[in-house]
CSV table of C-alpha atoms and ligand atoms in Angstrom, one decimal:
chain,number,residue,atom,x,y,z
A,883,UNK,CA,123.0,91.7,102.2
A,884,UNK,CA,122.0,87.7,102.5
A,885,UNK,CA,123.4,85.2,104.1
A,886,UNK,CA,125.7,84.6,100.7
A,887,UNK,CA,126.6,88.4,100.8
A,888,UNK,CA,124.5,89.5,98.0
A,889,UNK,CA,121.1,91.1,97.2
A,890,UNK,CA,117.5,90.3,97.8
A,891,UNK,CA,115.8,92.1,95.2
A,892,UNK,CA,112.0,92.5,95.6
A,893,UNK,CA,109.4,94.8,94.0
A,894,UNK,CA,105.5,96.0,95.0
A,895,UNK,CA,103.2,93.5,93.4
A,896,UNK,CA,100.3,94.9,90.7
A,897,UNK,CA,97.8,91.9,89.9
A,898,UNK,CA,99.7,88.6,88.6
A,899,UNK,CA,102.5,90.8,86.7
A,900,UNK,CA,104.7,89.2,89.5
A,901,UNK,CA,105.6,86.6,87.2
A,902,UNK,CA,107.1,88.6,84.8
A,903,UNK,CA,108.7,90.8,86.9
A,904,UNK,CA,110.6,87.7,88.0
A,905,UNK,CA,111.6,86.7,84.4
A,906,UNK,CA,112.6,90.9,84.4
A,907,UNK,CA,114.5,90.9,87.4
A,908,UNK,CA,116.7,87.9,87.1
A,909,UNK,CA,119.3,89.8,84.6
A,910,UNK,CA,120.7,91.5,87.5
A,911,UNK,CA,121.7,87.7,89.3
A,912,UNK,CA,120.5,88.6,92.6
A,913,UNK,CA,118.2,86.4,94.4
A,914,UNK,CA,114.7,87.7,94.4
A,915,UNK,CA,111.9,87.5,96.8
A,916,UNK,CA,108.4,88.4,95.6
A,917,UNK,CA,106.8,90.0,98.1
A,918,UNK,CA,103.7,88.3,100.2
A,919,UNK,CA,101.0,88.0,99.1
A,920,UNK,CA,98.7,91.2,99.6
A,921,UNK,CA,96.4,90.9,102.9
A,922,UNK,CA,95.0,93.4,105.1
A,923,UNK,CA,98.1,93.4,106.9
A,924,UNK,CA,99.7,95.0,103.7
A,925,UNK,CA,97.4,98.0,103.8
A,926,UNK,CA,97.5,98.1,107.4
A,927,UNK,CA,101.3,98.2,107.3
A,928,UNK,CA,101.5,100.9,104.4
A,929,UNK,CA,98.5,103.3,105.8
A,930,UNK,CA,100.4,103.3,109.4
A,931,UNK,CA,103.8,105.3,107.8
A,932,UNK,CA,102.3,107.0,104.8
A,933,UNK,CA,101.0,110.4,105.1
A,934,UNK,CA,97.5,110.3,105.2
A,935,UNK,CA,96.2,112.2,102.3
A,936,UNK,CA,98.7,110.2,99.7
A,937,UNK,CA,96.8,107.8,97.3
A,938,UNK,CA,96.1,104.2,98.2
A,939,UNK,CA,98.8,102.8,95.3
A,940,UNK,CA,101.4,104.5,97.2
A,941,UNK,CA,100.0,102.8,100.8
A,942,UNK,CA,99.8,99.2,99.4
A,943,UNK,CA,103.5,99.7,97.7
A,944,UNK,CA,104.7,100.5,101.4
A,945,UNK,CA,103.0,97.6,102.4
A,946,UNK,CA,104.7,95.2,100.1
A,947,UNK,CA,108.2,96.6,100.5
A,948,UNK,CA,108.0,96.5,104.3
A,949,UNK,CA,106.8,93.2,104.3
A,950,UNK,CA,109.1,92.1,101.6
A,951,UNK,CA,111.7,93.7,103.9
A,952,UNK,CA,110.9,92.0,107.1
A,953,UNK,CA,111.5,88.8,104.9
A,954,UNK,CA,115.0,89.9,104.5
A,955,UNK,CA,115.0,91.8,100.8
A,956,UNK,CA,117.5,94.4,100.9
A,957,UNK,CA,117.0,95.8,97.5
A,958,UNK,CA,113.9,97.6,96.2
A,959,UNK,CA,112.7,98.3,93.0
A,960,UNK,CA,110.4,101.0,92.0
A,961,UNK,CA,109.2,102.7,89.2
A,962,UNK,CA,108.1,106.2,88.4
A,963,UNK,CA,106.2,108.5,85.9
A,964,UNK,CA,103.5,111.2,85.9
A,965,UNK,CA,101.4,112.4,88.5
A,966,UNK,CA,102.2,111.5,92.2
A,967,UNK,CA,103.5,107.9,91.3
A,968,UNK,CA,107.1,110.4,89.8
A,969,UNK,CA,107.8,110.6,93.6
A,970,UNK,CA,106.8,107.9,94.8
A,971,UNK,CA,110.4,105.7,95.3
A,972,UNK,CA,111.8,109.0,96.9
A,973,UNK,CA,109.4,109.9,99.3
A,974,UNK,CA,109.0,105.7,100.5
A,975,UNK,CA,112.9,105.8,100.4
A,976,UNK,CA,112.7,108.5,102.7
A,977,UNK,CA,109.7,106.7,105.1
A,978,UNK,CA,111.7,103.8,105.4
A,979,UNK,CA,115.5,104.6,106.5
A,980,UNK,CA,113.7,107.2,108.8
A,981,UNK,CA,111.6,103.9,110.3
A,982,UNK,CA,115.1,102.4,110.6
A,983,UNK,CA,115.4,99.8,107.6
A,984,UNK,CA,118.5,99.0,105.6
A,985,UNK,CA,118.4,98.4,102.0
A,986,UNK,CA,119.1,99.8,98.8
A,987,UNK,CA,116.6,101.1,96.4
A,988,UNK,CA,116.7,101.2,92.7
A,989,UNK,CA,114.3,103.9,90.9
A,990,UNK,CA,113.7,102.8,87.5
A,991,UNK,CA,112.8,106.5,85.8
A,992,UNK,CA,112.9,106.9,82.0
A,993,UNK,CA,110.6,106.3,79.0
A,994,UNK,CA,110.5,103.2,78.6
A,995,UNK,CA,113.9,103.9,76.8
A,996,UNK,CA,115.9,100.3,76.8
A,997,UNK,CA,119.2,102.1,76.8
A,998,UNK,CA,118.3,104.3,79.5
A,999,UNK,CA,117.0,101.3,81.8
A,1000,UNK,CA,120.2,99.5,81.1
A,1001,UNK,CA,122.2,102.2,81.9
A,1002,UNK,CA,120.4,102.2,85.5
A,1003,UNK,CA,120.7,98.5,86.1
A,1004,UNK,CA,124.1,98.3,85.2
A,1005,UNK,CA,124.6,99.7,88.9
A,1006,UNK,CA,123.1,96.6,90.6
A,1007,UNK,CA,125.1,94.0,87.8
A,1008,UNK,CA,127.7,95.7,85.8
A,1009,UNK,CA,128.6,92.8,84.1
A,1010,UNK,CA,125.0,92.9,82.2
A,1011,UNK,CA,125.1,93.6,78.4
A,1012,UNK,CA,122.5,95.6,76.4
A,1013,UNK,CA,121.9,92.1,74.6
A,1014,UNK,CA,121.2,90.1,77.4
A,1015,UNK,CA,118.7,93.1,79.2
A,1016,UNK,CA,117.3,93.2,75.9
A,1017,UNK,CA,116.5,89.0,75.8
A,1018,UNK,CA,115.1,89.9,79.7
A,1019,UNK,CA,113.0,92.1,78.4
A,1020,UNK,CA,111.5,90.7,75.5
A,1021,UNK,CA,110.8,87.4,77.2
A,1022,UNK,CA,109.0,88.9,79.8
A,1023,UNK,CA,107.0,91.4,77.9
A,1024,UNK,CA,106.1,87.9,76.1
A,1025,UNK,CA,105.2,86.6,79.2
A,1026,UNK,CA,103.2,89.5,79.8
A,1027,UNK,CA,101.5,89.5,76.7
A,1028,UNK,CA,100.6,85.1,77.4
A,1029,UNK,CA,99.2,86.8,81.0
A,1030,UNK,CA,96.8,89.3,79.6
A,1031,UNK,CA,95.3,87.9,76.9
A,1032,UNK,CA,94.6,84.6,79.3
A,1033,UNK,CA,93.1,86.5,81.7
A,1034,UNK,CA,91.2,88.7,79.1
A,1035,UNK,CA,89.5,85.0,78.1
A,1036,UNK,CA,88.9,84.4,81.6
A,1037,UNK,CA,87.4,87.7,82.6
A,1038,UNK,CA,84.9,87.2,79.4
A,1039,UNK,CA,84.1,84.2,79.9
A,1040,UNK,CA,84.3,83.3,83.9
A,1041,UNK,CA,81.1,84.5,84.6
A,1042,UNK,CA,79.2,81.7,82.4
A,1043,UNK,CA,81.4,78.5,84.0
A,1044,UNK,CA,78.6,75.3,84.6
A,1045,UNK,CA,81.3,74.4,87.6
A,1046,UNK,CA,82.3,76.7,90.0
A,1047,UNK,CA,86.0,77.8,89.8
A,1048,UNK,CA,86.8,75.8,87.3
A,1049,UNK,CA,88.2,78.9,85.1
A,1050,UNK,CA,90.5,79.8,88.2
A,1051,UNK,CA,92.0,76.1,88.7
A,1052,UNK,CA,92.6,76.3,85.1
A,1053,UNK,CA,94.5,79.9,85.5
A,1054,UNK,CA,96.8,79.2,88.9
A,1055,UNK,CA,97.9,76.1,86.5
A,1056,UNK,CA,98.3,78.6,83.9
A,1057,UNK,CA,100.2,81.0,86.0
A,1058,UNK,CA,102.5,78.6,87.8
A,1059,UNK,CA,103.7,77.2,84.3
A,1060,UNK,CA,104.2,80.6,82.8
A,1061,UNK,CA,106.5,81.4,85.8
A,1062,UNK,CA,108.8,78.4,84.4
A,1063,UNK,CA,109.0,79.6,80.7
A,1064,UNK,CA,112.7,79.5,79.7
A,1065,UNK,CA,111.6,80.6,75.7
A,1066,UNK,CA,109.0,82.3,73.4
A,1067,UNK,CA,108.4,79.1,71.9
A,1068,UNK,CA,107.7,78.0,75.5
A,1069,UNK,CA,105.4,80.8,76.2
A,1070,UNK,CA,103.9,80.8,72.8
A,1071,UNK,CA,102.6,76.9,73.3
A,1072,UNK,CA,102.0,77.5,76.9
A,1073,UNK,CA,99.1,80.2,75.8
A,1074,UNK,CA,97.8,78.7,72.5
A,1075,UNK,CA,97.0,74.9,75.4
A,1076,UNK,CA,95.5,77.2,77.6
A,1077,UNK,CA,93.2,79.3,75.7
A,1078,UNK,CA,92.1,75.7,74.5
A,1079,UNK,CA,91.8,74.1,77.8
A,1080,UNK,CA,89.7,77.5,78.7
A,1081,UNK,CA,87.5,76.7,75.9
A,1082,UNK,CA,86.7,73.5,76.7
A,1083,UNK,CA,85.3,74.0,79.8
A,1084,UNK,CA,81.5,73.9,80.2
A,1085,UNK,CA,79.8,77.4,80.1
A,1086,UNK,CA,76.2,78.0,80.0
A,1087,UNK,CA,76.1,81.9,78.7
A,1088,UNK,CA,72.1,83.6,78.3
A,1089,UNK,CA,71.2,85.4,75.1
A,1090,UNK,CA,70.6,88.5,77.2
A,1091,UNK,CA,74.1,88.0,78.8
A,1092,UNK,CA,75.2,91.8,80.8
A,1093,UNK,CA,78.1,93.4,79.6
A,1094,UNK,CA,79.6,95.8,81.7
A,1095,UNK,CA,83.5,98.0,80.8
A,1096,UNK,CA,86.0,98.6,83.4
A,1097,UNK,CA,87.8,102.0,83.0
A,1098,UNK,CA,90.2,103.8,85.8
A,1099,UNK,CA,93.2,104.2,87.5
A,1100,UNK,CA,95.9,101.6,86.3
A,1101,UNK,CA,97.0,100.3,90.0
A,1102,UNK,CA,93.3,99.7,91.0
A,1103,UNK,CA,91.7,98.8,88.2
A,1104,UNK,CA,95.0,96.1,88.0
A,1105,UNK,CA,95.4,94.8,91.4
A,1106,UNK,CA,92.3,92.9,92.0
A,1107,UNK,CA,93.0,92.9,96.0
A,1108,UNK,CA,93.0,96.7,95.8
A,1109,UNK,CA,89.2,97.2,94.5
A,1110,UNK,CA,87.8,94.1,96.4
A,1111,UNK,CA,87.8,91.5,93.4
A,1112,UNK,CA,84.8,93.5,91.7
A,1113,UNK,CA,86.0,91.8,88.7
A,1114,UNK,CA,84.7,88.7,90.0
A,1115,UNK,CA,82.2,90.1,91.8
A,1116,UNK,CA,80.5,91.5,88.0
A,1117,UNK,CA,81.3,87.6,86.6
A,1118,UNK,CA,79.2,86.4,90.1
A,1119,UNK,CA,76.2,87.8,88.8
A,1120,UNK,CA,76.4,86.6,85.6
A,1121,UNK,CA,78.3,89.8,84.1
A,1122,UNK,CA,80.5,89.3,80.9
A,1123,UNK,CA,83.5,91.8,81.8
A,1124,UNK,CA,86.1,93.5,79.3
A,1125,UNK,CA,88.4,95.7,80.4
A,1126,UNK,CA,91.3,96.9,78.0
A,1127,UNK,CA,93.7,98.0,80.4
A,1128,UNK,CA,96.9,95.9,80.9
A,1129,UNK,CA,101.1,96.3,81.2
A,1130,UNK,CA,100.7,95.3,77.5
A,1131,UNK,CA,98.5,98.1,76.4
A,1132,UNK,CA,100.3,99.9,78.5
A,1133,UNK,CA,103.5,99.2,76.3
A,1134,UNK,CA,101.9,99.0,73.0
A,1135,UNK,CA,101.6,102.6,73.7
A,1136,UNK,CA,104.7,104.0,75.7
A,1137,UNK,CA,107.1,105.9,74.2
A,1138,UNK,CA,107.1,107.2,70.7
A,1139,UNK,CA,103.5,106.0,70.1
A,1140,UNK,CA,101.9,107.8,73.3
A,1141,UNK,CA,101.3,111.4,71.7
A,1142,UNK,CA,99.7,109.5,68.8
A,1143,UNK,CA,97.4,107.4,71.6
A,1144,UNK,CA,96.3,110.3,73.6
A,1145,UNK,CA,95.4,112.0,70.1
A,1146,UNK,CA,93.2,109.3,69.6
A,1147,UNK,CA,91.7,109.1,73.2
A,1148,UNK,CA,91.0,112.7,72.9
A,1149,UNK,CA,89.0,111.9,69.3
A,1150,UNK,CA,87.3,108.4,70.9
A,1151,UNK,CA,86.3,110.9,74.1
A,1152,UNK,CA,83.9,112.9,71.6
A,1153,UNK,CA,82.5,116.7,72.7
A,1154,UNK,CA,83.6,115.1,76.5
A,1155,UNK,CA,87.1,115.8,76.5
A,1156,UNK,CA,88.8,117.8,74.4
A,1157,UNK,CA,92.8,117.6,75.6
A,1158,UNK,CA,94.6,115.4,77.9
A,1159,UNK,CA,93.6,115.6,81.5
A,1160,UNK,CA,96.7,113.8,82.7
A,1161,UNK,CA,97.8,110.0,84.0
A,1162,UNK,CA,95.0,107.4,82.3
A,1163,UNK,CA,92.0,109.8,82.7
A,1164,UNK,CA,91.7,110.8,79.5
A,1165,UNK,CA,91.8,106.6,78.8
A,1166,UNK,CA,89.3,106.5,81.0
A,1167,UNK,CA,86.8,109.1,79.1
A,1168,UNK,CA,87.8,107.7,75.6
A,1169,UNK,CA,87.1,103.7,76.5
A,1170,UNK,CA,84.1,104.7,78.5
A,1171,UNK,CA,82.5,106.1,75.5
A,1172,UNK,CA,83.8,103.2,73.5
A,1173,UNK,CA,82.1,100.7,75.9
A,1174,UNK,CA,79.1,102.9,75.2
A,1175,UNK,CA,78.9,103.2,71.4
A,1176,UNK,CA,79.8,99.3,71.5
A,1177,UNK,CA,75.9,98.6,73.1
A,1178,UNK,CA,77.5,97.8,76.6
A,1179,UNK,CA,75.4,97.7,79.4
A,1180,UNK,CA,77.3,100.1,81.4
A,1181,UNK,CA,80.4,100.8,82.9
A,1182,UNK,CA,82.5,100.5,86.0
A,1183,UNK,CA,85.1,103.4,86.9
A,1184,UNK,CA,87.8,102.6,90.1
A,1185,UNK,CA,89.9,105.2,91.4
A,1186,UNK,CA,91.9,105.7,94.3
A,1187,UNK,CA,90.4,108.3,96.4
A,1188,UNK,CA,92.2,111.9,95.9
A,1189,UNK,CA,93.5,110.7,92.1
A,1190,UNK,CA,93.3,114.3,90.6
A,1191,UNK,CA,93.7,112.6,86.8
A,1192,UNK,CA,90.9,110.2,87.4
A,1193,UNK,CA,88.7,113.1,89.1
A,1194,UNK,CA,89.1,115.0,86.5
A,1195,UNK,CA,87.7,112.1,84.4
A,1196,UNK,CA,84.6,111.8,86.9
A,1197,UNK,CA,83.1,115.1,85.1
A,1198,UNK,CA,82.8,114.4,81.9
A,1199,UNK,CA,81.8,110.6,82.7
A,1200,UNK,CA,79.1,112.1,85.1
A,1201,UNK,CA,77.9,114.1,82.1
A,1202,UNK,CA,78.8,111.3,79.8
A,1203,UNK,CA,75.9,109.4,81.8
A,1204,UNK,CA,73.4,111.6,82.4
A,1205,UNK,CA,73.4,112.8,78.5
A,1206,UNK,CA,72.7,109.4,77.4
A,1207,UNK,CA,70.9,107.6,80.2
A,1208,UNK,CA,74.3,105.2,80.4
A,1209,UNK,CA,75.4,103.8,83.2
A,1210,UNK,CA,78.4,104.8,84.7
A,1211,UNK,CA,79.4,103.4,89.2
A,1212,UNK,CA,82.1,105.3,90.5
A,1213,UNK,CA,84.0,103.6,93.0
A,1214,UNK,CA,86.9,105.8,95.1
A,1215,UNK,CA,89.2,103.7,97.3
A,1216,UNK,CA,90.8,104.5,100.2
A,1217,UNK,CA,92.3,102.7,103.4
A,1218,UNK,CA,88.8,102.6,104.9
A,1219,UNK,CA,86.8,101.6,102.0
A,1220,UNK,CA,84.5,98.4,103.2
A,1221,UNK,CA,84.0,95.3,101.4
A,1222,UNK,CA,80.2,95.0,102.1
A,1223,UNK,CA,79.7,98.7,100.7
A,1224,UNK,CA,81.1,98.3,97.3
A,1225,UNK,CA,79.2,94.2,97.1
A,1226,UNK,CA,75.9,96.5,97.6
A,1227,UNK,CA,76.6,98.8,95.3
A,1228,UNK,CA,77.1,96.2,92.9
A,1229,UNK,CA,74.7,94.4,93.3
A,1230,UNK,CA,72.8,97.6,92.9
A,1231,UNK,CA,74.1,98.4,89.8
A,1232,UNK,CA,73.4,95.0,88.1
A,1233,UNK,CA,69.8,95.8,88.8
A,1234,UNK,CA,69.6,98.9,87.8
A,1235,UNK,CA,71.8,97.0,83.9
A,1236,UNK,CA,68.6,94.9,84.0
A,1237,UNK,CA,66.2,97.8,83.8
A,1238,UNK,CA,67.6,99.4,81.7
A,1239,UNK,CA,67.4,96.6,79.9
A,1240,UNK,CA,63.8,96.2,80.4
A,1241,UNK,CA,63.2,100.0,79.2
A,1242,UNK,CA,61.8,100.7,83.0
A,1243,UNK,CA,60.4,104.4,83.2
A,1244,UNK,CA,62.6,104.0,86.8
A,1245,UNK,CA,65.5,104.1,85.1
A,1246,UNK,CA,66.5,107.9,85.4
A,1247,UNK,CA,65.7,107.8,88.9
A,1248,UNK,CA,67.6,104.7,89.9
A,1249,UNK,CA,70.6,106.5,88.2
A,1250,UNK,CA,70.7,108.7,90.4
A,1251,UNK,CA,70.5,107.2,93.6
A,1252,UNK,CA,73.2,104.5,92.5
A,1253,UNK,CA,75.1,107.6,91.4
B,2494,SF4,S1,97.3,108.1,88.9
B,2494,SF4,FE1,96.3,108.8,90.7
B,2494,SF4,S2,96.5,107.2,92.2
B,2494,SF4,FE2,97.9,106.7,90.6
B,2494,SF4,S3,99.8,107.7,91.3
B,2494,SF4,FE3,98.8,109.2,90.1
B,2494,SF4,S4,97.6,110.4,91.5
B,2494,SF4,FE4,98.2,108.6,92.6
């Protein structure tokens, strides 16, 4: 409990969705603490009581909810689903009262079922209606929404800026106002200024511009501290990045419209996949080969190391790239992935875009050493 008696609510953090999650989180009236921002520390932290074969996702949660802990939050939030991530707020539950903390932890299961969430969070507030979960809700998926398709601008368009962070000044304003949305009108007008204020700064963008797809595992292709910033990275070198994953995607296609989404990831996945392989590997497959029919330059594919639905996806990307000389770097994360390893590999893979560009006979060759 705090100081006033009540609870501290706090949650693992996933890229900037912290800021929804906020908007979320306040129906239940307890105070909430987002957790610290991610470090080395976090990983450290999570890596030192997680078993050592569990994915990285699962390590940097830890992470967050002991250091979210040691800043006095006594209720945790997590979520489950498929794969490993269904167990996930058990097993940490268990990990933490056995390292001796008190708290309480809310596990948020379901299918994205409002009446089923409600339901659950009724526990923490039982005065909360459906109606006023439901106004929660829709706000911050809004909010959401505002997020991605800012940061979709940004990630397009970053790479090209004249001045040197001027795109991020222009998003932490961005972000820090969203936080203090009270409306959809709010949000709405918050998003339409920015995209304009995002236009308006200088950009110098060659003819020849790369283009490079991000595909993977939702947790690190999302949390930018996770896979070293390679987002940024790409736009360093000049690299126009798309990427279609987001939370909002990820809603657009919960529910009743996911059997209808995988059908059509299966169909976009061509003679490489043929049903689903589980988690978002057949998304992986199916955008990969998007990127590819869409004349991209190649593609970038994160996973945590040991993700069985994303190694799955590894074979028929591998073949994917060999078949049609496309470029596909495979990056596998785990606690002692190095910075300086994935920046060479990078920069290794933007030469071998530019060959490939160029027609050189090297190409083949180059593939597979970068492979
Ligand atoms: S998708 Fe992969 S990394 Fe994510 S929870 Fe499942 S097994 Fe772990």
């Amino acid at each position: 409990m705090s100081e006033s008696g009540g609870h501290v609510l706090s949650f693992p953090h996933m890229g900037n969705y912290h800021v929804p999650m906020v908007t979320l989180a306040s129906m239940l009236d307890t105070e909430i603490l987002v957790a610290p921002r991610m470090t080395r520390r976090t990983l450290e932290l999570g890596t030192r009581y997680s078993p050592e074969f569990v994915c990285i996702p699962f390590k940097y949660n830890l992470g967050n909810f002991i250091e979210s802990l040691e800043s006095g939050a006594n209720l945790l939030v997590q979520a489950g689903g498929g794969c490993r991530f269904g167990f996930y707020a058990e097993v940490q539950e268990a990990i933490l009262r056995d390292s001796g903390y008190e708290f309480e932890m809310l596990r948020l299961f379901g299918s994205f079922e409002l009446r089923d969430y409600h339901r659950q969070l009724r526990r923490i507030n039982p005065k909360l209606t459906f109606r006023r979960a439901l106004w929660h809700y829709r706000l911050a998926s809004r909010q959401t929404n505002a997020l991605d398709v800012v940061e979709d601008y940004s990630r397009k368009n970053c790479g090209f800026e004249v001045e040197d962070g001027a795109f991020e000044r222009a998003f932490e304003a961005f972000l820090g106002k969203l936080g203090r949305t009270q409306s959809f009108a709010e949000v709405d007008t918050l998003e339409r200024e920015t995209l304009e204020e995002l236009a308006a700064i200088p950009t110098e963008r060659p003819d020849d511009a790369l283009k490079v797809g991000v595909v993977g595992e939702l947790y690190v292709v999302m949390e930018p501290f996770s896979n070293f910033f390679v987002e940024k990275e790409l736009a360093k070198r000049g690299v126009e990045v798309h990427r279609h994953m987001s939370v909002s995607e990820m809603i657009a296609h919960s529910g009743r419209n996911g059997p209808k989404h995988l059908r059509k990831l299966i169909e976009m996945s061509g003679p490489y996949l043929h049903y689903h392989i589980g988690a978002h590997g057949t998304e992986s497959v199916g955008l990969a080969r998007q990127f590819m029919q869409d004349g991209f330059d190649g593609v970038l594919h994160l996973k945590p190391f040991g993700c069985m639905p994303e190694v799955n996806a590894m074979t028929a990307l591998q073949r994917m790239s060999r078949e049609n000389l496309f470029p596909i770097l495979f990056f596998s994360y785990d606690a002692q992935s190095s910075e300086t390893g994935v920046r060479t590999r990078l920069e290794a893979f933007c030469d071998m875009l530019r060959m490939r560009r160029r027609r050189d006979p090297g190409l083949a060759e180059a593939m597979e050493v970068c492979a």
